[in-house]
PDB file of C-alpha atoms in Angstrom:
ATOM      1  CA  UNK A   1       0.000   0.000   0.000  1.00  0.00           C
ATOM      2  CA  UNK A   2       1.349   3.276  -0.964  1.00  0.00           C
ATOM      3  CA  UNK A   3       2.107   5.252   2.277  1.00  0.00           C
ATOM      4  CA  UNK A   4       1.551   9.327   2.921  1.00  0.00           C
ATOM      5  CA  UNK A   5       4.497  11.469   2.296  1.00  0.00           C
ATOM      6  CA  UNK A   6       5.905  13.109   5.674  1.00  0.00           C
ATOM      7  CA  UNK A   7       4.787  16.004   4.541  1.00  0.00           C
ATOM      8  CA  UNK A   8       2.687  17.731   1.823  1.00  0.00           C
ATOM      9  CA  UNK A   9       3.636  18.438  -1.610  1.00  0.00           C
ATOM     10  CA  UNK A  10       3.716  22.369  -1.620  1.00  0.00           C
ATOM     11  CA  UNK A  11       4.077  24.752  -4.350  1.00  0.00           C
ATOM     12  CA  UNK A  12       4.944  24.964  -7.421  1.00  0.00           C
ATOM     13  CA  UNK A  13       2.676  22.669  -8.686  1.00  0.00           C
ATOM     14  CA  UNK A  14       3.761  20.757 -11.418  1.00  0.00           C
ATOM     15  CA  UNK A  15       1.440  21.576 -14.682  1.00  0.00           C
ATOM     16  CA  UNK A  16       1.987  18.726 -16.531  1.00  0.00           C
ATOM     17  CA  UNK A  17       1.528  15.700 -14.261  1.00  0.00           C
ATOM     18  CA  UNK A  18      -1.561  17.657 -12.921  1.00  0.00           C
ATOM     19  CA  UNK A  19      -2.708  18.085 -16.961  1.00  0.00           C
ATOM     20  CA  UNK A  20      -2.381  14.112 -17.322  1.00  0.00           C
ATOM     21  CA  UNK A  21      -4.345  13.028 -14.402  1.00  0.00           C
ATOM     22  CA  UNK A  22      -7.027  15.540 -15.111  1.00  0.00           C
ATOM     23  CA  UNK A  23      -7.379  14.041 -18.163  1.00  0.00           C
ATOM     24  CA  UNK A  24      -7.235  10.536 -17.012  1.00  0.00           C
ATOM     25  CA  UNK A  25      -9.877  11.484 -14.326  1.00  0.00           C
ATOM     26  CA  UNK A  26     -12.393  13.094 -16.887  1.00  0.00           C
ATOM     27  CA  UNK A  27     -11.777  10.003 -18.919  1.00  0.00           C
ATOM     28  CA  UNK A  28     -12.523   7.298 -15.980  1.00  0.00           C
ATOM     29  CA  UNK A  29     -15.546   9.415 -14.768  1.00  0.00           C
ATOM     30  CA  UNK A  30     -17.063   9.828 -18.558  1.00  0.00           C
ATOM     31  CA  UNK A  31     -16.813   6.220 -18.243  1.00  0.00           C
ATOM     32  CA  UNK A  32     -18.722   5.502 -15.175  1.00  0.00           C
ATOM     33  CA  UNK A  33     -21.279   8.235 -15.478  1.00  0.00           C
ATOM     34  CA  UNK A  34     -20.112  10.111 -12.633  1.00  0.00           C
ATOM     35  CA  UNK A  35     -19.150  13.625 -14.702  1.00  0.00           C
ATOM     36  CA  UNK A  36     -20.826  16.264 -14.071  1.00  0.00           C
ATOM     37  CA  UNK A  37     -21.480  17.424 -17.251  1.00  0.00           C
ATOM     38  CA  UNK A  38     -21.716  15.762 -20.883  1.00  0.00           C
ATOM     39  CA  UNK A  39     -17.964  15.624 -22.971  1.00  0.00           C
ATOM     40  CA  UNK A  40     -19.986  14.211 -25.359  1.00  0.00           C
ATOM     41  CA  UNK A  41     -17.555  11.076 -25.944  1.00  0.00           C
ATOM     42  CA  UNK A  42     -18.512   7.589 -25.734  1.00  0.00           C
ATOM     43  CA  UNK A  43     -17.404   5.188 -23.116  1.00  0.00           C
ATOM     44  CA  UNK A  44     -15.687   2.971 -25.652  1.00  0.00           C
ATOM     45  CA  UNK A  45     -14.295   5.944 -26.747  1.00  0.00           C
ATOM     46  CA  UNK A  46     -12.564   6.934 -23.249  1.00  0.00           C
ATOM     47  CA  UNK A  47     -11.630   3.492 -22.482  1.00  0.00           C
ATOM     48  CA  UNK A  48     -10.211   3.467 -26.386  1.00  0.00           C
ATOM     49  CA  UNK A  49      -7.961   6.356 -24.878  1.00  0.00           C
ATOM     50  CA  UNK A  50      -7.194   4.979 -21.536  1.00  0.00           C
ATOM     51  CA  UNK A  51      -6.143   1.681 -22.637  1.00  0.00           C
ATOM     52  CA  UNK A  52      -2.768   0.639 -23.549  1.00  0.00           C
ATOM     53  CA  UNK A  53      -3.276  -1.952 -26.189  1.00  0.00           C
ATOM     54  CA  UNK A  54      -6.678  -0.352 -28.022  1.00  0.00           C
ATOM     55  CA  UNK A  55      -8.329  -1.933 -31.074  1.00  0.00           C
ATOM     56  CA  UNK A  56      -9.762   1.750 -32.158  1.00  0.00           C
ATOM     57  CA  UNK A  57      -9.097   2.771 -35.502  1.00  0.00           C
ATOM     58  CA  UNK A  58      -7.222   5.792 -33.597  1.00  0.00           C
ATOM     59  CA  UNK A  59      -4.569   3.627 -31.892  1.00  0.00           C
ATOM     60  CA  UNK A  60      -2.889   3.074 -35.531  1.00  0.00           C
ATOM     61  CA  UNK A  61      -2.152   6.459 -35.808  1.00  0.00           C
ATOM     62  CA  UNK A  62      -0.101   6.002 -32.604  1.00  0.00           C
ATOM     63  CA  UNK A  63       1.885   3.247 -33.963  1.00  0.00           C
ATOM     64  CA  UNK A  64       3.081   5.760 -36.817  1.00  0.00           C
ATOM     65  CA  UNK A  65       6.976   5.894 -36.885  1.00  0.00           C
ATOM     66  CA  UNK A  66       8.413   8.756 -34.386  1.00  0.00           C
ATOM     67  CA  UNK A  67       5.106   8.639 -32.388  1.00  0.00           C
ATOM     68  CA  UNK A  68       5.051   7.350 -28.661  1.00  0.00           C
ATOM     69  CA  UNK A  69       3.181   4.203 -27.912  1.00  0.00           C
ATOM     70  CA  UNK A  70       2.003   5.192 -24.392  1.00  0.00           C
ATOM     71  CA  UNK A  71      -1.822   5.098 -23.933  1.00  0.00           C
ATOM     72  CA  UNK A  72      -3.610   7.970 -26.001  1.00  0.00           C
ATOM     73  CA  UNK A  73      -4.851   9.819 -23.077  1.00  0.00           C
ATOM     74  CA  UNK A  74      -1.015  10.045 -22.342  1.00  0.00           C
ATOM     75  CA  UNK A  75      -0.433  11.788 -25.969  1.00  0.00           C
ATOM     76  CA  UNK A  76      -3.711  13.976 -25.576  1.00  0.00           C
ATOM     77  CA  UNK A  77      -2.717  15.246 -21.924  1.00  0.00           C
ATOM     78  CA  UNK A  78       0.884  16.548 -23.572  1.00  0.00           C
ATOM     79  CA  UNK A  79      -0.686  17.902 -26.430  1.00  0.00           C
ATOM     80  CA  UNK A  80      -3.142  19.669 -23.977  1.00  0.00           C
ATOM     81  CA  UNK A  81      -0.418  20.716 -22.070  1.00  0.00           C
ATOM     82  CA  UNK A  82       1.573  21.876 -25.145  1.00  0.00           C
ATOM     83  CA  UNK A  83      -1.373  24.148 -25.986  1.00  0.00           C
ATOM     84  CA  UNK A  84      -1.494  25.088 -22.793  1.00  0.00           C
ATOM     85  CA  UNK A  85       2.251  26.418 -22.110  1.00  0.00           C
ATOM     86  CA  UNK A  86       2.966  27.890 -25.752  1.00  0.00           C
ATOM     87  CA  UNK A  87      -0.698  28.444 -27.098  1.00  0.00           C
ATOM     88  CA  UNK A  88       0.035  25.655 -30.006  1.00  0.00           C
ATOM     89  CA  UNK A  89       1.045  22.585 -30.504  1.00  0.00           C
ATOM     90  CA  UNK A  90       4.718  22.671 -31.709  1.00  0.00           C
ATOM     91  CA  UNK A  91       6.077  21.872 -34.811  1.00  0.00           C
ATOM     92  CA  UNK A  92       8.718  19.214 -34.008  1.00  0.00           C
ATOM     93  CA  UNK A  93       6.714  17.419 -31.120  1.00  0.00           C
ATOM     94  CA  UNK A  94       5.217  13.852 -30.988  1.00  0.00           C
ATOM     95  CA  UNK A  95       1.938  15.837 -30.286  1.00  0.00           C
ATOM     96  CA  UNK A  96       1.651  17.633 -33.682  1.00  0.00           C
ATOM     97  CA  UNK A  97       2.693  14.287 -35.950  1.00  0.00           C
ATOM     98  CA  UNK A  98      -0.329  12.909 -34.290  1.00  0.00           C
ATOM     99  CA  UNK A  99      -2.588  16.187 -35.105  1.00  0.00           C
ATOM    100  CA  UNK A 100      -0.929  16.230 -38.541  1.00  0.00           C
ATOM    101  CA  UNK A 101      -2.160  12.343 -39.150  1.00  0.00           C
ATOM    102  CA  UNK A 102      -5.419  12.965 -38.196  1.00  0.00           C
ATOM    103  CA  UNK A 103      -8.214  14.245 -40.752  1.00  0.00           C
ATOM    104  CA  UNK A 104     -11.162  14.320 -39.668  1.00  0.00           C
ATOM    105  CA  UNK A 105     -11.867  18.154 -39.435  1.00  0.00           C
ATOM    106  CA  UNK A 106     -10.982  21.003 -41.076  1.00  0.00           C
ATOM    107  CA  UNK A 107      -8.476  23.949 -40.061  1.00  0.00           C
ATOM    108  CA  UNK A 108     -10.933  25.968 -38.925  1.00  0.00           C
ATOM    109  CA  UNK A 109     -12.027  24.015 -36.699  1.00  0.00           C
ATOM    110  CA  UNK A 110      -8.948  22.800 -34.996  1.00  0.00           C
ATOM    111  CA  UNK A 111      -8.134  26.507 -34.804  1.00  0.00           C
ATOM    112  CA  UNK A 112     -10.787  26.405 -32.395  1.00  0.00           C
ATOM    113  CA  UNK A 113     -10.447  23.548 -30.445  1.00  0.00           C
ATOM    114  CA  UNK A 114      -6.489  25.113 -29.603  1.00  0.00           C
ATOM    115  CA  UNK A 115      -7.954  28.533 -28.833  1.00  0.00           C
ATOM    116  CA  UNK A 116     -10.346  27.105 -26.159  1.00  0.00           C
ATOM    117  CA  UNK A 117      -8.021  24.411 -24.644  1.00  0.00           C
ATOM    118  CA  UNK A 118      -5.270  27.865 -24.256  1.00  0.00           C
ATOM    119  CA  UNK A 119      -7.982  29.945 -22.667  1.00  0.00           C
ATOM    120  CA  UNK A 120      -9.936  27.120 -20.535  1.00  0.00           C
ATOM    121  CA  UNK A 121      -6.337  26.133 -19.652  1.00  0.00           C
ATOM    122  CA  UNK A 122      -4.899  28.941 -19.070  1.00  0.00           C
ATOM    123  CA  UNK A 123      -7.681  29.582 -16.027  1.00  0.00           C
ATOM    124  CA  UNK A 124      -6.436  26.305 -14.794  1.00  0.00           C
ATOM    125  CA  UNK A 125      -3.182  27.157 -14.897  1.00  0.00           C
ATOM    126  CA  UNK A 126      -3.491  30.440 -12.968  1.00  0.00           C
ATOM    127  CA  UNK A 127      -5.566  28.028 -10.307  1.00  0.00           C
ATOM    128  CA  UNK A 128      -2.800  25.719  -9.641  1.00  0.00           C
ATOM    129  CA  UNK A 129      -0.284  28.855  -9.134  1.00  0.00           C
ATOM    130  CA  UNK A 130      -2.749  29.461  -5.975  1.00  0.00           C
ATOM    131  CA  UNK A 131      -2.668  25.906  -4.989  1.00  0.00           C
ATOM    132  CA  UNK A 132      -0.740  25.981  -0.722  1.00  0.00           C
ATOM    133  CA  UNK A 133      -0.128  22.139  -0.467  1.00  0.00           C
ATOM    134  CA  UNK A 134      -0.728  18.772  -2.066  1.00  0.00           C
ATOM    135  CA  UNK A 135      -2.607  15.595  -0.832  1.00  0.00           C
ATOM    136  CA  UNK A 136      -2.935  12.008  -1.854  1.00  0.00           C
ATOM    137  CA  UNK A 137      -5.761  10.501  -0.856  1.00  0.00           C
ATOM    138  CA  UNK A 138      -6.089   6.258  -1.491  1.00  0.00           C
ATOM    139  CA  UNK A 139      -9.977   5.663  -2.449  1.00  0.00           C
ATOM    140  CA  UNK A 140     -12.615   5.261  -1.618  1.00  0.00           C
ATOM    141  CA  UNK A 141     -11.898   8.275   0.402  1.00  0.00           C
ATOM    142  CA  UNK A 142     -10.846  10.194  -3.193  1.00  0.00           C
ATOM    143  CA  UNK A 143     -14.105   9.702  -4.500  1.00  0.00           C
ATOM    144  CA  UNK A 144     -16.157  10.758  -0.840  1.00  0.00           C
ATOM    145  CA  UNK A 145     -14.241  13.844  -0.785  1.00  0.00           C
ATOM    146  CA  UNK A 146     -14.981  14.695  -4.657  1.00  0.00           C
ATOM    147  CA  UNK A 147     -18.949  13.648  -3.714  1.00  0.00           C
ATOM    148  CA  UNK A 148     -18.620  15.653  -0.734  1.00  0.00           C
ATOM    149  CA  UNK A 149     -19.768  12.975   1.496  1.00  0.00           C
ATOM    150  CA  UNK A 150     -16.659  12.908   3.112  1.00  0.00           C
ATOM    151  CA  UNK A 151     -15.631  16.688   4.474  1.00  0.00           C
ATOM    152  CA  UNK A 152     -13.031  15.796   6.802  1.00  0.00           C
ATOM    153  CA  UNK A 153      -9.208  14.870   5.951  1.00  0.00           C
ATOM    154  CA  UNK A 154      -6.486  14.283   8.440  1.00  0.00           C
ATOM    155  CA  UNK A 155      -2.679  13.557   8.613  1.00  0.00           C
ATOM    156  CA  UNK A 156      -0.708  12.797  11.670  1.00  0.00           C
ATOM    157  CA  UNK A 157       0.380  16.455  12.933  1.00  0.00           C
ATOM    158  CA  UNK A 158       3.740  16.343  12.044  1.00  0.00           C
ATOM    159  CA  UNK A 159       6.475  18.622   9.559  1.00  0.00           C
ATOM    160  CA  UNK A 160       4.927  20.789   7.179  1.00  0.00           C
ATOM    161  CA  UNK A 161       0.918  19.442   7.984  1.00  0.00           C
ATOM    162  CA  UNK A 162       0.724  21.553  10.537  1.00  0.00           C
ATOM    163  CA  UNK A 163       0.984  24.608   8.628  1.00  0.00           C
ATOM    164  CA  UNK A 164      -1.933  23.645   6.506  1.00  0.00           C
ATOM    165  CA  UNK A 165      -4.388  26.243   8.400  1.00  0.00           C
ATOM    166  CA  UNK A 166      -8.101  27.946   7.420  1.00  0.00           C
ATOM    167  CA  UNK A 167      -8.334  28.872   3.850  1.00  0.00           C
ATOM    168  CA  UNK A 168      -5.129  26.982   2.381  1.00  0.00           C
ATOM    169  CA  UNK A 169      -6.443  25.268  -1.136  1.00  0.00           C
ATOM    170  CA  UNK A 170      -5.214  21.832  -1.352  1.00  0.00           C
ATOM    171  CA  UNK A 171      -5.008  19.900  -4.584  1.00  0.00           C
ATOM    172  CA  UNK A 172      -5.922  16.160  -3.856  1.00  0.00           C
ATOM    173  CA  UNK A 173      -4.520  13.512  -6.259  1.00  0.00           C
ATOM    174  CA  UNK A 174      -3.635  16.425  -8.299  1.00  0.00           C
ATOM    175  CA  UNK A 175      -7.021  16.660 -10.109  1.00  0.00           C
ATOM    176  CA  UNK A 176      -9.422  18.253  -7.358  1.00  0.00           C
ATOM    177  CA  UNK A 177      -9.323  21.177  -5.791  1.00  0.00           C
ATOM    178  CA  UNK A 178     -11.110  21.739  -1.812  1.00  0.00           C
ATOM    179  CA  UNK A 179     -10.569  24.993   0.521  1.00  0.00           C
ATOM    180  CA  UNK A 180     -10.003  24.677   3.978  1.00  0.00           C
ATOM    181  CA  UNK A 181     -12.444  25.856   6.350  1.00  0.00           C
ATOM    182  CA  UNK A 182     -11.010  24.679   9.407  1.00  0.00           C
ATOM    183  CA  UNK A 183      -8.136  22.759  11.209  1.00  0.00           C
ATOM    184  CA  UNK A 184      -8.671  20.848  14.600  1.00  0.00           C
ATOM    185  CA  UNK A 185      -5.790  19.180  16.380  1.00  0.00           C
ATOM    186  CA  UNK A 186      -6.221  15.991  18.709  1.00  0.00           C
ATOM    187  CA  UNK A 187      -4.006  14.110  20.795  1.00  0.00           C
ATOM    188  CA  UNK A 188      -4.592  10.221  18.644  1.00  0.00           C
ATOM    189  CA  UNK A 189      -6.608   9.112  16.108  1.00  0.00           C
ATOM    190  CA  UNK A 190      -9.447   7.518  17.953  1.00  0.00           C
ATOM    191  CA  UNK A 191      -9.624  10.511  20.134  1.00  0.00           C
ATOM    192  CA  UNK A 192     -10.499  12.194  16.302  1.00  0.00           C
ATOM    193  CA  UNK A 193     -12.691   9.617  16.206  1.00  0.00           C
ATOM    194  CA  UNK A 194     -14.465  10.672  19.118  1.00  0.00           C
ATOM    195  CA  UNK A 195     -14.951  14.003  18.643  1.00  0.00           C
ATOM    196  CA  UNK A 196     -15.888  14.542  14.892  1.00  0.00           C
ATOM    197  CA  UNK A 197     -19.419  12.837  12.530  1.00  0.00           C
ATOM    198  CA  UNK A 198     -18.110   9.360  11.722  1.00  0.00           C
ATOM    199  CA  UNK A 199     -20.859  10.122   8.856  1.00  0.00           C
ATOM    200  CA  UNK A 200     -17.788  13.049   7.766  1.00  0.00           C
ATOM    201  CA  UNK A 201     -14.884  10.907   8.712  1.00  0.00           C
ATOM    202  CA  UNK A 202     -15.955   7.536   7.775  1.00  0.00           C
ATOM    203  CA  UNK A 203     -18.604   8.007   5.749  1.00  0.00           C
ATOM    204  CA  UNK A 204     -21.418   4.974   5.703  1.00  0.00           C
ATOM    205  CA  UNK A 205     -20.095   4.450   9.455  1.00  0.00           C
ATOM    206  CA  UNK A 206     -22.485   5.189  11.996  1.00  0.00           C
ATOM    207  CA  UNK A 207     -20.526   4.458  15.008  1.00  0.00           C
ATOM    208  CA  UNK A 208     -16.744   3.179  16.123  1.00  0.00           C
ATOM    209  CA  UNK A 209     -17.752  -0.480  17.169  1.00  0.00           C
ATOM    210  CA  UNK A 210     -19.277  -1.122  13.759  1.00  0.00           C
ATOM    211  CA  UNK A 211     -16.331   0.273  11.843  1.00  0.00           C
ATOM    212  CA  UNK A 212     -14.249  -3.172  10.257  1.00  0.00           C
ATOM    213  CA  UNK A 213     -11.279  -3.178  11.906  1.00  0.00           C
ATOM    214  CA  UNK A 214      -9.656  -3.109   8.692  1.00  0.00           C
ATOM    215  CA  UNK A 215     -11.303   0.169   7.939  1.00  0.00           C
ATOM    216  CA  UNK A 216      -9.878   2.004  10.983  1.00  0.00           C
ATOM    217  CA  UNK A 217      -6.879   0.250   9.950  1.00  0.00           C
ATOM    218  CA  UNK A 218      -6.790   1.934   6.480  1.00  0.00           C
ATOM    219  CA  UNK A 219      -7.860   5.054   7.557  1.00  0.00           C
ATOM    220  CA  UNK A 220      -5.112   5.385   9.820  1.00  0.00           C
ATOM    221  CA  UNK A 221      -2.477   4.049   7.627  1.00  0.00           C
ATOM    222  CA  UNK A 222      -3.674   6.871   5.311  1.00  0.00           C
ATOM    223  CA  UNK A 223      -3.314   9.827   7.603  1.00  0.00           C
ATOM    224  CA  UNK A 224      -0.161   8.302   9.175  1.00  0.00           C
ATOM    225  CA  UNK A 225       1.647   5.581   7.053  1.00  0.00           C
ATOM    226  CA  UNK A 226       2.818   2.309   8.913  1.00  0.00           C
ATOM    227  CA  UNK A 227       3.978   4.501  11.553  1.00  0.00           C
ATOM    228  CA  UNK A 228       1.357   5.878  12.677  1.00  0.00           C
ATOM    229  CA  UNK A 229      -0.780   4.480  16.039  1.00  0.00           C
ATOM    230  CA  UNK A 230      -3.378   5.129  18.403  1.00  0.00           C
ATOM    231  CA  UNK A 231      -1.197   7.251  20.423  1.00  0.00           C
ATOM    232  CA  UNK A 232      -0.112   9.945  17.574  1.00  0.00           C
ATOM    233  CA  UNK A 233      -1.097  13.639  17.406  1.00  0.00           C
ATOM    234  CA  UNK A 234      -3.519  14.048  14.377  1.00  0.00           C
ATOM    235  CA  UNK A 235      -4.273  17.299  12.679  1.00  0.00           C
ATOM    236  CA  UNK A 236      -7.895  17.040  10.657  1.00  0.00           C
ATOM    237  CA  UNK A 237      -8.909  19.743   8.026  1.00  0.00           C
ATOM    238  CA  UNK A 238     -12.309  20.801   7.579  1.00  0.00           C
ATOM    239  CA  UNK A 239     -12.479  20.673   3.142  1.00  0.00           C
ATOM    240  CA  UNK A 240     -15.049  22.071   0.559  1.00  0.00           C
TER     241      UNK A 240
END
């Protein structure tokens, strides 16, 4: 199991790695119905994108010569990002053969799709630049925070967590973005426990005895790594 960093990431945020999971995000949730609005792409589409060894008619033009064979969504997140950065794609990268090869609309057009990926991602960029710290969050916790049925994240209060305070934006799994409203400190985890909704902390929980023991488990492996017990100091941030 991956384990939490000893402290969070912090800025700069890096625009490229957040570009690619944003994409692959969008992609998984188009997929499962849980976007909140209509990309208008198919789910064999997405998964044509997300998967490494596709049968799509697209995936031959990524086994033209110079091109990279990484999964499409890969070669669509750095053209995205390309756009982003310079405001086109540029002439000698992997990016633009793959444009070049493809010709299904006209100029016009594809003028258009760059101008609104530069502007829609040049808002996202100037978001990030206000981004205070960086979270990973294992699931299902990920996907209760995105819902918002889970408001509540915590990390054992040590190195740079405690300077996460009230109105710090924190980028989680580098695709979603939650404000802090509030920071509470306690003296362990089940103390935490205790004090805050279960419903907030453990969502689906309703009280500590009927939490799995491998729940608890997790969720304290996730604020604290293997090193963390019932006995450490645990900051909790109040996210929306």
């Amino acid at each position: 199991m991956e384990q939490p960093p000893s402290s969070p990431g912090t800025n700069p945020v890096d625009l490229r790695n957040c570009v690619e999971e944003l994409v692959k995000f969008t992609l998984h949730s188009q997929m499962n119905g849980t976007l909140e609005w209509d990309i208008g792409l198919s789910q064999e589409f997405c998964s044509s994108l997300l998967d490494h060894h596709s049968a799509d008619p697209i995936s031959t033009i990524a086994n033209s010569p110079g091109v990279s064979q990484n999964p499409l969504y890969i070669q669509l997140a750095s053209a995205f990002y390309e756009i982003i950065t310079f405001g086109s794609l540029q002439a000698s990268s992997k990016c633009n053969k793959l444009a070049s090869s493809y010709e299904g609309s006209g100029l016009k057009q594809k003028e258009e799709w760059i101008d609104l990926v530069h502007k829609k991602g040049s808002e996202l960029a100037e978001i990030l630049k206000n981004i205070n710290f960086e979270l990973h969050v294992q699931e299902p916790f990920f996907t209760q925070l995105k819902d918002g049925l889970k408001t509540m994240e915590g990390r054992c209060a040590v190195g740079d967590y405690n300077r996460i305070a009230s109105g710090a934006l924190i980028l989680f799994n580098k695709c979603l973005v939650l404000e802090v409203q509030d920071v509470h400190h306690y003296a362990s985890f089940f103390e935490m426990l205790e004090a805050e909704s279960l419903a907030k902390v453990l969502p689906g929980v309703e009280t500590i005895d009927e939490a799995p023991v491998r729940t608890v488990n997790s969720l304290q492996s996730s604020f604290c790594g293997n090193g963390g017990h019932n006995l450490t100091p645990v900051v909790l941030y109040i996210v929306v």
